[in-house]
């Protein structure tokens, strides 16, 4: 969702800010704007893309070594020029960009209106720009103190950056609930600010992940970080593990395709150095440090949204099979508003690629308040979810730029597999030999995925055949029921074709009514104890003239005469089959979306990290 980039230093700010905004495009947005300081404060903004902003500012003065930019994903007020950020205060001297939601903006606005303020947009953000100036004028406070005093009045979430015409050497930034990363430049007094580290990677490896309630004040080439009570904080400077190559398409047409092809490597990175298959032992800090507590858990509750929730569903099977734990899988958005019964020996595991999903964060917060232990499985280092977790494990998939999650999903499943095995070991529900066997099978997965990727040409042809279908059904059983859900989600989110995932046997309880000669049904029918049952489900579809695309294990030709298309994938143990079986479904949705002329990396209405509820 909204993206923030800001720069203060000796270089021209505009190109840095615009390039940074382009790096953040993957987050999803509908308008863009910049503010630049060069004696005067100049603001340019427009509905549309960053390229539209560049066109709008083509002949304008964009000079200045202090600047900030924003991409807005509309929440309060439609996407238009007026609602785009930066917003200005009443006098036009204070400019502000904001990511998040100011929940009490209507009350604040009413108070300001009574004091003569008028507004040019429908946004909550403009209210904050006015409030800061109002506090400065009425209380005679400095800019930094007025920001602090104003933020004390704000209820909601924010990451903000502020520039002020009367403080031409200052830049102020603050966060609460929305992410903000500071990059420390190579020259004295040079700082970069961004919603995530991707715009910073080409300038610096030294970053500070700002904490909730912190305010960064840059003045006289020095940055001071204080908390909301004005106490100076000592920030931890992290080494950024991200390079430019990870942020570029590297010859692929889309980030999504690049990320699909990266999976042999990303899965390897997710487990690399974390176990020894020969001995069945682990080298995972969270498992080592918490092995006693993990052995005592009575119940596991997995929470997440979208694709991460699907990874949780795969993990339900893994934890039940391996660790013999009662497991529940919950949508974070539902869990947060229920009154769940939680105990101190429950483990709540939050799964997230971005680490910033508002619903998942709120669900974790609820679990903590109800005294459960919270474990985070997350991809983005330094994001909010790992920070809120009592313990956790990173998935190490590398930056995922395509909005549709691909490599993050398979890395989540990989790490969840290790955690299920680790808890199985702590609870003694599997022998070391059994654990070793799964580990060895996991070590073969990157090669098997490499092989599955060779199906690409075959899948292009399949996409050609079915690209005009308006509905799809995806069926799977056991470990592959969540894969069916994930296959359907991938198709609908990037090609806008309606698709549903179902447990294969549930079909006859409703969706079978939909089946006719125009309904393609993708069935995951790889070898497992359910194989024969899935074949019966296929027969049910064929009896109603549905078109069946069957994903089967390599060498299985028994369905060739029954179904319309067969995709043979390398075989692995059932528990790991979601890792391999997901690949052809990702490729199918990718190629259909491309053939339908859709914007694969930035599908309409979607945001990469959903920081609002
Ligand atoms: C689907 C997709 C979304 C995310 C969901 C949760 O391709 O990307 O469904 O999985 O918004 O996001 P994270 O994992 O960042 O919490």
Coordinates of C-alpha atoms and ligand atoms in Angstrom, one line a residue:
X1 CA 0.0 0.0 0.0
X2 CA 1.1 3.7 0.2
X3 CA 4.8 4.1 -0.4
X4 CA 7.1 6.7 1.2
X5 CA 10.5 7.8 0.0
X6 CA 12.5 10.8 1.3
X7 CA 16.0 12.1 1.0
X8 CA 18.1 14.7 2.8
X9 CA 21.8 15.2 1.8
X10 CA 23.9 17.0 -0.8
X11 CA 22.6 15.2 -3.9
X12 CA 19.6 16.3 -6.0
X13 CA 16.6 14.7 -4.2
X14 CA 14.1 14.5 -7.1
X15 CA 15.8 11.6 -9.1
X16 CA 16.4 9.7 -5.9
X17 CA 12.8 10.1 -4.7
X18 CA 11.3 9.2 -8.1
X19 CA 13.5 6.2 -8.6
X20 CA 12.6 5.1 -5.0
X21 CA 8.9 5.5 -5.7
X22 CA 9.3 3.3 -8.8
X23 CA 10.9 0.7 -6.6
X24 CA 7.8 0.9 -4.4
X25 CA 5.3 0.6 -7.2
X26 CA 4.9 -3.1 -6.4
X27 CA 3.1 -2.1 -3.2
X28 CA 0.1 -0.9 -5.2
X29 CA -1.1 2.7 -5.6
X30 CA -3.3 5.1 -7.5
X31 CA -1.6 8.5 -7.3
X32 CA 1.8 9.9 -6.7
X33 CA 3.5 13.1 -5.6
X34 CA 6.7 14.8 -4.4
X35 CA 7.7 17.8 -2.3
X36 CA 11.0 19.5 -2.8
X37 CA 12.9 22.0 -0.7
X38 CA 15.2 24.5 -2.3
X39 CA 14.6 27.7 -0.3
X40 CA 11.0 27.4 -1.3
X41 CA 8.7 24.3 -0.8
X42 CA 7.3 22.9 -4.1
X43 CA 4.7 20.2 -4.4
X44 CA 3.8 18.3 -7.5
X45 CA 1.2 15.5 -7.5
X46 CA -1.2 13.7 -9.7
X47 CA -3.6 10.8 -10.0
X48 CA -2.0 7.9 -11.8
X49 CA 1.4 6.4 -12.0
X50 CA 4.9 7.7 -11.1
X51 CA 5.5 8.1 -14.8
X52 CA 2.4 10.5 -14.9
X53 CA 4.0 12.5 -12.1
X54 CA 7.2 12.7 -14.1
X55 CA 5.3 14.0 -17.1
X56 CA 3.4 16.5 -14.9
X57 CA 6.7 17.8 -13.4
X58 CA 8.6 17.7 -16.8
X59 CA 9.0 21.5 -17.1
X60 CA 8.8 22.3 -13.4
X61 CA 11.6 23.3 -11.1
X62 CA 12.6 20.0 -9.4
X63 CA 15.8 21.2 -7.9
X64 CA 16.7 20.7 -4.2
X65 CA 18.7 18.4 -2.0
X66 CA 15.8 17.7 0.4
X67 CA 12.7 16.0 -0.9
X68 CA 10.0 13.5 -0.3
X69 CA 7.7 11.4 -2.4
X70 CA 4.6 9.3 -1.9
X71 CA 2.5 6.8 -3.7
X72 CA -1.1 6.7 -2.4
X73 CA -3.5 3.8 -2.2
X74 CA -6.8 5.5 -1.6
X75 CA -8.5 4.9 1.7
X76 CA -10.1 8.3 2.6
X77 CA -11.3 9.9 -0.6
X78 CA -11.1 8.8 -4.2
X79 CA -7.9 8.7 -6.2
X80 CA -7.5 12.2 -7.6
X81 CA -5.0 15.0 -7.7
X82 CA -6.3 16.8 -4.7
X83 CA -6.3 13.7 -2.5
X84 CA -2.7 12.7 -3.6
X85 CA 0.1 13.4 -1.2
X86 CA 2.0 15.5 -0.1
X87 CA -0.5 17.6 1.7
X88 CA 0.0 21.1 2.9
X89 CA -0.9 23.0 6.0
X90 CA -3.2 26.1 5.9
X91 CA -0.4 28.5 5.1
X92 CA 1.2 26.0 2.7
X93 CA 4.4 26.1 4.8
X94 CA 4.2 22.5 6.2
X95 CA 4.1 19.6 3.9
X96 CA 3.4 16.0 4.9
X97 CA 3.2 12.5 3.4
X98 CA 1.6 9.7 5.3
X99 CA 1.1 6.0 5.2
X100 CA -1.6 4.6 7.5
X101 CA -5.0 5.8 8.8
X102 CA -5.7 8.6 11.3
X103 CA -8.8 7.2 12.9
X104 CA -9.9 10.3 14.8
X105 CA -9.3 12.6 11.9
X106 CA -13.0 13.7 11.8
X107 CA -12.8 15.0 15.4
X108 CA -9.5 16.7 14.8
X109 CA -10.8 18.3 11.6
X110 CA -13.9 19.6 13.3
X111 CA -11.7 21.3 15.9
X112 CA -9.5 22.8 13.2
X113 CA -12.5 24.0 11.2
X114 CA -13.7 25.8 14.3
X115 CA -10.4 27.6 14.4
X116 CA -10.8 28.7 10.8
X117 CA -9.1 26.0 8.8
X118 CA -10.4 25.0 5.4
X119 CA -9.3 21.9 3.6
X120 CA -8.7 21.1 -0.1
X121 CA -8.9 17.3 0.1
X122 CA -11.0 14.6 1.7
X123 CA -8.0 12.9 3.3
X124 CA -7.1 12.2 6.9
X125 CA -3.5 13.2 6.1
X126 CA -4.3 16.9 5.3
X127 CA -5.8 17.2 8.8
X128 CA -2.4 16.2 10.3
X129 CA -0.5 18.8 8.2
X130 CA -2.9 21.5 9.5
X131 CA -2.8 20.3 13.0
X132 CA 1.0 20.5 13.2
X133 CA 1.0 24.0 12.0
X134 CA -1.9 24.9 14.3
X135 CA 0.1 23.6 17.3
X136 CA 3.2 25.4 16.2
X137 CA 1.4 28.7 15.9
X138 CA -0.8 28.4 19.0
X139 CA 1.9 26.9 21.3
X140 CA 5.0 28.6 19.9
X141 CA 6.6 25.1 19.7
X142 CA 9.5 24.2 17.3
X143 CA 8.6 22.0 14.3
X144 CA 9.9 18.8 16.0
X145 CA 8.0 19.6 19.3
X146 CA 4.8 20.5 17.4
X147 CA 5.0 17.2 15.5
X148 CA 5.4 15.3 18.8
X149 CA 2.5 17.2 20.4
X150 CA 0.3 16.7 17.4
X151 CA 1.1 13.0 17.3
X152 CA 0.0 12.7 20.9
X153 CA -3.5 13.7 19.7
X154 CA -3.6 11.2 16.9
X155 CA -5.4 7.9 17.2
X156 CA -4.4 5.5 14.4
X157 CA -1.5 4.3 12.4
X158 CA 1.1 6.3 10.6
X159 CA 4.4 6.6 9.0
X160 CA 5.0 10.2 8.1
X161 CA 7.6 12.5 6.7
X162 CA 7.4 16.3 7.1
X163 CA 9.1 19.2 5.4
X164 CA 8.7 22.8 6.5
X165 CA 9.4 26.0 4.5
X166 CA 10.4 27.8 7.7
X167 CA 12.9 25.0 8.6
X168 CA 14.6 24.5 5.3
X169 CA 17.4 22.2 6.6
X170 CA 15.0 19.9 8.5
X171 CA 13.4 16.6 7.8
X172 CA 11.2 15.0 10.3
X173 CA 9.8 11.4 10.2
X174 CA 7.8 9.4 12.6
X175 CA 6.1 6.0 12.8
X176 CA 3.5 4.1 14.7
X177 CA 1.9 1.0 13.2
X178 CA 3.1 1.6 9.7
X179 CA 6.7 0.8 8.6
X180 CA 9.5 3.3 8.1
X181 CA 13.1 2.4 7.4
X182 CA 16.0 4.9 7.5
X183 CA 19.1 4.4 5.3
X184 CA 22.3 6.0 6.5
X185 CA 24.1 7.5 3.5
X186 CA 27.8 7.5 2.9
X187 CA 28.4 11.2 3.5
X188 CA 27.8 13.1 6.7
X189 CA 24.2 14.3 7.0
X190 CA 22.9 12.0 4.2
X191 CA 19.7 10.0 5.1
X192 CA 17.2 8.1 3.1
X193 CA 13.7 7.2 4.4
X194 CA 11.3 4.7 2.9
X195 CA 8.4 2.4 3.7
X196 CA 10.6 -0.6 3.1
X197 CA 14.2 -1.2 2.3
X198 CA 13.9 -1.7 -1.5
X199 CA 14.5 1.9 -2.5
X200 CA 17.5 2.1 -0.1
X201 CA 19.4 -0.9 -1.4
X202 CA 21.3 0.9 -4.1
X203 CA 22.6 3.6 -1.8
X204 CA 23.4 2.0 1.5
X205 CA 23.7 -1.2 3.5
X206 CA 23.2 0.5 6.8
X207 CA 19.6 0.8 7.9
X208 CA 17.5 1.5 10.9
X209 CA 14.0 0.0 11.2
X210 CA 12.2 2.7 13.2
X211 CA 10.2 1.5 16.1
X212 CA 6.6 2.4 17.0
X213 CA 6.4 5.8 18.7
X214 CA 9.7 7.0 17.4
X215 CA 10.4 10.4 15.7
X216 CA 13.5 11.0 13.6
X217 CA 14.7 14.6 13.4
X218 CA 17.3 15.5 10.9
X219 CA 18.8 19.0 11.4
X220 CA 22.3 20.4 10.9
X221 CA 23.4 17.2 9.2
X222 CA 22.6 15.1 12.3
X223 CA 19.8 12.7 13.0
X224 CA 18.4 12.2 16.4
X225 CA 15.7 9.6 17.1
X226 CA 13.4 10.3 20.1
X227 CA 10.4 8.6 21.5
X228 CA 7.0 10.4 21.8
X229 CA 8.0 11.6 25.3
X230 CA 11.1 13.3 23.9
X231 CA 13.6 10.8 25.3
X232 CA 16.6 10.2 22.9
X233 CA 16.7 6.6 21.6
X234 CA 19.8 4.6 20.6
X235 CA 18.9 2.9 17.3
X236 CA 20.2 -0.4 16.2
X237 CA 21.9 -0.2 12.8
X238 CA 21.2 -3.3 10.7
X239 CA 23.2 -4.6 7.8
X240 CA 20.9 -4.8 4.8
X241 CA 20.9 -8.2 3.1
X242 CA 19.6 -7.0 -0.2
X243 CA 21.2 -6.2 -3.5
X244 CA 20.1 -4.5 -6.7
X245 CA 19.9 -7.8 -8.6
X246 CA 17.2 -8.9 -6.3
X247 CA 15.1 -5.8 -7.2
X248 CA 15.4 -6.0 -11.0
X249 CA 13.6 -8.2 -13.4
X250 CA 16.9 -9.8 -14.6
X251 CA 15.7 -10.5 -18.2
X252 CA 12.3 -11.8 -17.3
X253 CA 9.2 -10.0 -18.6
X254 CA 7.7 -9.8 -15.1
X255 CA 8.8 -10.0 -11.5
X256 CA 6.2 -12.7 -11.0
X257 CA 7.9 -15.0 -13.6
X258 CA 11.3 -14.2 -12.2
X259 CA 10.1 -15.1 -8.7
X260 CA 8.4 -18.4 -10.0
X261 CA 11.8 -19.3 -11.5
X262 CA 13.7 -18.3 -8.4
X263 CA 12.0 -21.0 -6.3
X264 CA 14.7 -23.7 -6.5
X265 CA 17.0 -21.1 -4.9
X266 CA 14.5 -19.5 -2.5
X267 CA 13.4 -22.8 -1.1
X268 CA 17.1 -23.8 -0.7
X269 CA 17.7 -20.5 1.1
X270 CA 14.8 -21.1 3.4
X271 CA 16.3 -24.4 4.7
X272 CA 20.0 -23.8 4.1
X273 CA 22.1 -24.3 7.2
X274 CA 19.0 -25.1 9.3
X275 CA 19.3 -28.8 9.7
X276 CA 21.5 -31.8 9.2
X277 CA 19.6 -34.5 7.3
X278 CA 22.1 -37.3 8.2
X279 CA 21.6 -36.9 12.0
X280 CA 18.0 -35.4 11.9
X281 CA 19.2 -32.4 14.0
X282 CA 18.3 -28.7 13.7
X283 CA 20.3 -25.5 13.7
X284 CA 17.4 -23.1 14.1
X285 CA 17.7 -20.6 16.9
X286 CA 14.0 -20.5 17.6
X287 CA 13.8 -24.3 17.9
X288 CA 17.0 -24.5 20.0
X289 CA 16.1 -21.6 22.4
X290 CA 12.5 -22.6 22.9
X291 CA 12.6 -26.4 22.6
X292 CA 11.3 -26.8 26.2
X293 CA 8.4 -24.5 25.7
X294 CA 7.6 -26.0 22.3
X295 CA 7.5 -29.4 23.8
X296 CA 4.8 -28.2 26.3
X297 CA 2.5 -26.7 23.7
X298 CA -1.0 -28.1 23.8
X299 CA -2.5 -26.4 20.7
X300 CA -1.3 -24.6 17.7
X301 CA -3.2 -21.7 16.0
X302 CA -2.0 -20.6 12.6
X303 CA -3.0 -17.2 11.5
X304 CA -2.5 -15.3 8.2
X305 CA -4.2 -13.8 5.2
X306 CA -4.5 -14.8 1.6
X307 CA -1.6 -16.9 0.4
X308 CA -0.1 -16.9 3.8
X309 CA -3.3 -18.4 5.2
X310 CA -3.0 -21.1 2.5
X311 CA 0.5 -21.8 3.7
X312 CA -1.1 -22.2 7.2
X313 CA -3.5 -24.7 5.8
X314 CA -0.7 -26.8 4.4
X315 CA 1.0 -26.5 7.8
X316 CA -2.1 -27.8 9.5
X317 CA -1.5 -31.2 7.8
X318 CA 2.2 -31.0 8.6
X319 CA 1.8 -30.3 12.3
X320 CA -0.9 -32.9 12.7
X321 CA 1.1 -35.5 10.9
X322 CA 4.5 -34.8 12.3
X323 CA 4.0 -33.2 15.7
X324 CA 0.6 -34.7 16.6
X325 CA -0.6 -31.3 17.7
X326 CA -4.2 -30.1 17.6
X327 CA -4.1 -27.3 15.0
X328 CA -6.5 -24.5 14.0
X329 CA -6.0 -22.3 11.0
X330 CA -7.6 -18.9 11.2
X331 CA -8.0 -15.9 8.9
X332 CA -6.3 -13.1 10.9
X333 CA -9.1 -10.7 9.9
X334 CA -11.7 -13.0 11.5
X335 CA -9.7 -14.0 14.5
X336 CA -9.0 -10.4 15.6
X337 CA -12.7 -9.6 16.0
X338 CA -13.7 -12.9 17.7
X339 CA -13.4 -13.6 21.3
X340 CA -11.1 -16.6 20.9
X341 CA -10.5 -18.9 23.8
X342 CA -6.8 -18.9 24.3
X343 CA -4.5 -20.5 26.9
X344 CA -1.0 -19.8 28.0
X345 CA 0.1 -23.2 26.5
X346 CA -1.3 -22.3 23.1
X347 CA 1.2 -21.3 20.4
X348 CA -0.1 -18.8 17.9
X349 CA 1.9 -18.8 14.7
X350 CA 1.5 -15.7 12.5
X351 CA 2.5 -16.2 8.8
X352 CA 3.2 -13.3 6.6
X353 CA 5.4 -12.4 3.6
X354 CA 5.4 -8.6 4.2
X355 CA 5.3 -8.6 8.0
X356 CA 3.1 -5.5 7.8
X357 CA -0.4 -7.0 7.2
X358 CA -2.7 -5.0 9.5
X359 CA -5.1 -7.9 10.2
X360 CA -2.3 -10.3 11.1
X361 CA -0.7 -7.7 13.4
X362 CA -4.0 -7.1 15.2
X363 CA -4.6 -10.8 15.6
X364 CA -1.1 -11.2 17.1
X365 CA -1.8 -8.4 19.4
X366 CA -5.0 -10.0 20.6
X367 CA -3.3 -13.4 21.1
X368 CA -0.6 -11.7 23.2
X369 CA -3.1 -9.9 25.3
X370 CA -4.8 -13.3 26.0
X371 CA -1.4 -14.6 27.1
X372 CA -0.6 -17.0 24.2
X373 CA 2.9 -17.3 22.9
X374 CA 3.2 -15.7 19.5
X375 CA 5.7 -17.1 16.9
X376 CA 6.2 -15.2 13.6
X377 CA 7.0 -16.8 10.2
X378 CA 7.9 -13.8 8.0
X379 CA 9.9 -12.9 4.9
X380 CA 10.7 -9.2 5.4
X381 CA 13.5 -8.7 7.8
X382 CA 12.9 -6.0 10.4
X383 CA 9.2 -5.7 9.7
X384 CA 6.5 -5.3 12.3
X385 CA 5.5 -9.0 12.6
X386 CA 8.9 -10.3 13.7
X387 CA 9.1 -7.4 16.2
X388 CA 5.8 -8.3 17.8
X389 CA 6.6 -12.0 18.0
X390 CA 8.0 -13.7 21.1
X391 CA 10.0 -15.9 18.8
X392 CA 10.1 -16.6 15.1
X393 CA 11.9 -17.7 11.9
X394 CA 12.5 -15.7 8.7
X395 CA 11.7 -17.4 5.4
X396 CA 14.7 -15.9 3.5
X397 CA 12.9 -16.0 0.2
X398 CA 14.4 -12.6 -0.8
X399 CA 12.4 -9.6 -1.9
X400 CA 9.1 -10.5 -3.5
X401 CA 8.1 -7.7 -5.8
X402 CA 5.2 -9.3 -7.9
X403 CA 2.0 -8.6 -6.1
X404 CA 0.9 -12.2 -6.5
X405 CA 2.8 -14.3 -4.0
X406 CA 4.8 -17.2 -5.4
X407 CA 8.2 -17.8 -3.9
X408 CA 7.1 -16.5 -0.5
X409 CA 4.4 -19.2 -0.4
X410 CA 6.8 -22.1 -1.1
X411 CA 9.4 -20.7 1.4
X412 CA 6.7 -20.4 4.0
X413 CA 5.7 -24.0 3.5
X414 CA 9.4 -25.0 3.7
X415 CA 10.0 -23.2 7.0
X416 CA 6.7 -24.5 8.4
X417 CA 7.8 -28.0 7.5
X418 CA 11.0 -27.5 9.5
X419 CA 9.1 -26.1 12.4
X420 CA 6.7 -29.1 12.3
X421 CA 9.6 -31.5 12.3
X422 CA 11.4 -29.5 15.1
X423 CA 8.3 -29.6 17.3
X424 CA 7.8 -33.3 16.5
X425 CA 11.4 -33.8 17.7
X426 CA 10.7 -31.8 20.9
X427 CA 7.5 -33.7 21.5
X428 CA 9.1 -37.0 20.5
X429 CA 6.3 -37.8 18.1
X430 CA 8.8 -38.8 15.3
X431 CA 12.1 -40.7 15.5
X432 CA 15.3 -39.1 14.3
X433 CA 15.3 -41.6 11.4
X434 CA 11.8 -40.5 10.4
X435 CA 12.8 -36.8 10.7
X436 CA 16.0 -37.5 8.6
X437 CA 13.9 -39.1 5.9
X438 CA 11.7 -35.9 5.5
X439 CA 14.8 -33.7 5.6
X440 CA 16.5 -35.7 2.8
X441 CA 13.3 -35.5 0.7
X442 CA 13.3 -31.7 1.3
X443 CA 16.9 -31.5 0.1
X444 CA 15.7 -33.0 -3.2
X445 CA 12.9 -30.4 -3.7
X446 CA 15.0 -27.6 -5.4
X447 CA 16.0 -30.1 -8.2
X448 CA 12.4 -31.3 -8.5
X449 CA 11.2 -27.8 -8.9
X450 CA 13.9 -27.1 -11.5
X451 CA 12.3 -30.0 -13.4
X452 CA 8.8 -28.8 -12.9
X453 CA 9.8 -25.5 -14.4
X454 CA 10.6 -27.3 -17.6
X455 CA 6.8 -27.8 -18.0
X456 CA 6.6 -24.1 -19.0
X457 CA 6.2 -24.6 -22.7
X458 CA 3.5 -27.2 -22.2
X459 CA 1.7 -24.9 -19.9
X460 CA 1.9 -22.0 -22.4
X461 CA -0.1 -24.2 -24.7
X462 CA -2.6 -25.0 -22.0
X463 CA -3.0 -21.4 -21.2
X464 CA -3.7 -20.7 -24.9
X465 CA -6.5 -23.3 -24.8
X466 CA -8.2 -22.0 -21.7
X467 CA -7.4 -18.3 -21.6
X468 CA -11.0 -17.4 -22.7
X469 CA -12.7 -19.4 -20.0
X470 CA -14.6 -17.2 -17.5
X471 CA -14.6 -19.7 -14.6
X472 CA -12.2 -22.3 -13.3
X473 CA -12.5 -24.9 -10.6
X474 CA -9.4 -26.3 -8.7
X475 CA -9.7 -29.5 -6.8
X476 CA -7.3 -31.3 -4.4
X477 CA -7.4 -33.5 -1.3
X478 CA -5.3 -33.7 1.8
X479 CA -2.0 -31.8 1.5
X480 CA -3.2 -30.6 -1.9
X481 CA -6.5 -29.1 -0.9
X482 CA -4.7 -25.8 0.1
X483 CA -2.7 -26.0 -3.2
X484 CA -6.1 -26.0 -5.0
X485 CA -7.1 -22.9 -3.1
X486 CA -3.8 -21.2 -3.9
X487 CA -4.0 -22.1 -7.6
X488 CA -7.5 -20.5 -7.8
X489 CA -6.3 -17.4 -5.9
X490 CA -3.4 -16.9 -8.2
X491 CA -5.6 -17.1 -11.3
X492 CA -8.3 -14.8 -10.0
X493 CA -6.0 -12.1 -8.7
X494 CA -3.9 -11.6 -11.8
X495 CA -6.2 -12.5 -14.7
X496 CA -9.6 -11.5 -13.1
X497 CA -11.0 -14.9 -14.1
X498 CA -13.4 -16.3 -11.5
X499 CA -11.8 -19.4 -9.9
X500 CA -12.7 -21.5 -6.9
X501 CA -10.6 -24.0 -5.0
X502 CA -12.4 -26.9 -3.3
X503 CA -11.5 -30.1 -1.5
X504 CA -12.2 -32.6 -4.3
X505 CA -14.8 -34.6 -2.4
X506 CA -16.8 -31.5 -1.5
X507 CA -17.5 -30.9 -5.1
X508 CA -20.6 -33.1 -5.0
X509 CA -22.0 -31.0 -2.2
X510 CA -22.5 -28.0 -4.4
X511 CA -20.0 -26.9 -7.1
X512 CA -20.7 -30.0 -9.2
X513 CA -23.8 -28.0 -10.3
X514 CA -21.5 -25.6 -12.1
X515 CA -19.8 -28.2 -14.3
X516 CA -20.5 -28.2 -18.0
X517 CA -18.4 -28.4 -21.2
X518 CA -17.2 -24.8 -20.6
X519 CA -15.8 -25.4 -17.1
X520 CA -12.1 -26.2 -16.9
X521 CA -11.3 -28.2 -13.7
X522 CA -7.7 -28.4 -12.5
X523 CA -7.3 -31.5 -10.4
X524 CA -4.2 -32.2 -8.3
X525 CA -3.9 -36.0 -8.6
X526 CA -0.4 -36.8 -7.6
X527 CA 0.4 -40.0 -5.9
X528 CA -0.9 -40.2 -2.3
X529 CA -3.2 -42.3 -0.2
X530 CA -6.1 -40.3 -1.7
X531 CA -5.1 -40.9 -5.3
X532 CA -7.9 -43.4 -6.2
X533 CA -10.5 -41.2 -4.5
X534 CA -9.3 -38.2 -6.5
X535 CA -9.6 -40.3 -9.7
X536 CA -13.3 -40.9 -8.8
X537 CA -13.8 -37.2 -8.4
X538 CA -12.2 -36.7 -11.9
X539 CA -14.7 -39.3 -13.3
X540 CA -17.5 -37.3 -11.7
X541 CA -16.4 -34.2 -13.6
X542 CA -15.9 -36.0 -16.9
X543 CA -19.4 -37.6 -16.6
X544 CA -20.7 -34.0 -16.7
X545 CA -18.5 -33.0 -19.7
X546 CA -16.2 -30.8 -17.6
X547 CA -12.7 -30.3 -19.1
X548 CA -10.1 -31.8 -16.7
X549 CA -6.5 -30.7 -16.4
X550 CA -4.9 -33.3 -14.1
X551 CA -1.6 -32.7 -12.3
X552 CA -0.2 -36.2 -11.8
X553 CA 3.1 -37.8 -10.7
X554 CA 5.8 -38.3 -13.2
X555 CA 5.3 -41.6 -15.1
X556 CA 1.6 -41.8 -14.4
X557 CA -0.1 -42.4 -17.8
X558 CA -3.2 -44.0 -16.4
X559 CA -5.3 -40.8 -16.8
X560 CA -4.2 -40.0 -20.3
X561 CA -7.4 -41.4 -21.9
X562 CA -9.7 -40.1 -19.2
X563 CA -8.8 -36.4 -18.9
X564 CA -8.3 -33.6 -21.4
X565 CA -4.7 -32.6 -20.3
X566 CA -2.1 -34.3 -18.1
X567 CA 0.7 -32.4 -16.5
X568 CA 3.3 -34.8 -15.0
X569 CA 5.3 -33.4 -12.1
X570 CA 8.3 -34.9 -10.3
X571 CA 7.2 -37.1 -7.4
X572 CA 8.1 -36.5 -3.7
X573 CA 6.6 -37.5 -0.4
X574 CA 3.0 -36.5 0.0
X575 CA 3.9 -34.0 2.8
X576 CA 6.2 -32.1 0.5
X577 CA 4.1 -32.4 -2.6
X578 CA 2.5 -28.9 -2.3
X579 CA 6.0 -27.4 -3.0
X580 CA 6.2 -29.1 -6.4
X581 CA 2.5 -29.2 -7.3
X582 CA 2.1 -25.4 -6.9
X583 CA 4.6 -24.7 -9.7
X584 CA 2.5 -25.6 -12.7
X585 CA -0.5 -23.8 -11.2
X586 CA 1.6 -20.6 -10.8
X587 CA 2.8 -20.9 -14.4
X588 CA -0.8 -21.5 -15.7
X589 CA -2.1 -18.4 -14.0
X590 CA 0.8 -16.3 -15.1
X591 CA 0.5 -17.2 -18.8
X592 CA -3.3 -16.8 -18.8
X593 CA -2.9 -13.4 -17.3
X594 CA -0.3 -12.3 -19.8
X595 CA -2.4 -13.6 -22.7
X596 CA -5.4 -11.7 -21.3
X597 CA -3.3 -8.5 -21.4
X598 CA -3.4 -8.1 -17.6
X599 CA -0.9 -6.2 -15.5
X600 CA 0.6 -9.2 -13.9
X601 CA 2.9 -7.5 -11.4
X602 CA 0.5 -4.9 -10.4
X603 CA -3.0 -6.3 -10.7
X604 CA -5.9 -3.9 -10.3
X605 CA -7.1 -3.0 -6.8
X606 CA -4.4 -5.1 -5.1
X607 CA -1.6 -4.0 -2.8
X608 CA 1.5 -6.0 -1.9
X609 CA 1.3 -5.3 1.8
X610 CA -2.1 -4.6 3.1
X611 CA -1.5 -2.2 5.9
X612 CA -5.1 -1.2 6.5
X613 CA -7.9 -3.5 7.6
Ligands
LIG1 C1 -1.8 -13.3 -2.8 C2 -1.2 -12.4 -1.9 C3 -2.0 -12.0 -0.7 C4 -1.1 -12.0 0.5 C5 -1.9 -11.5 1.7 C6 -1.1 -11.6 3.0 O1 -0.9 -13.6 -3.9 O2 -0.1 -12.0 -2.1 O3 -3.1 -12.8 -0.6 O4 -0.7 -13.3 0.7 O5 -2.2 -10.2 1.5 O6 0.1 -10.9 2.9 P1 1.3 -11.1 3.8 O7 1.8 -12.5 3.6 O8 2.3 -10.1 3.5 O9 0.8 -11.0 5.3

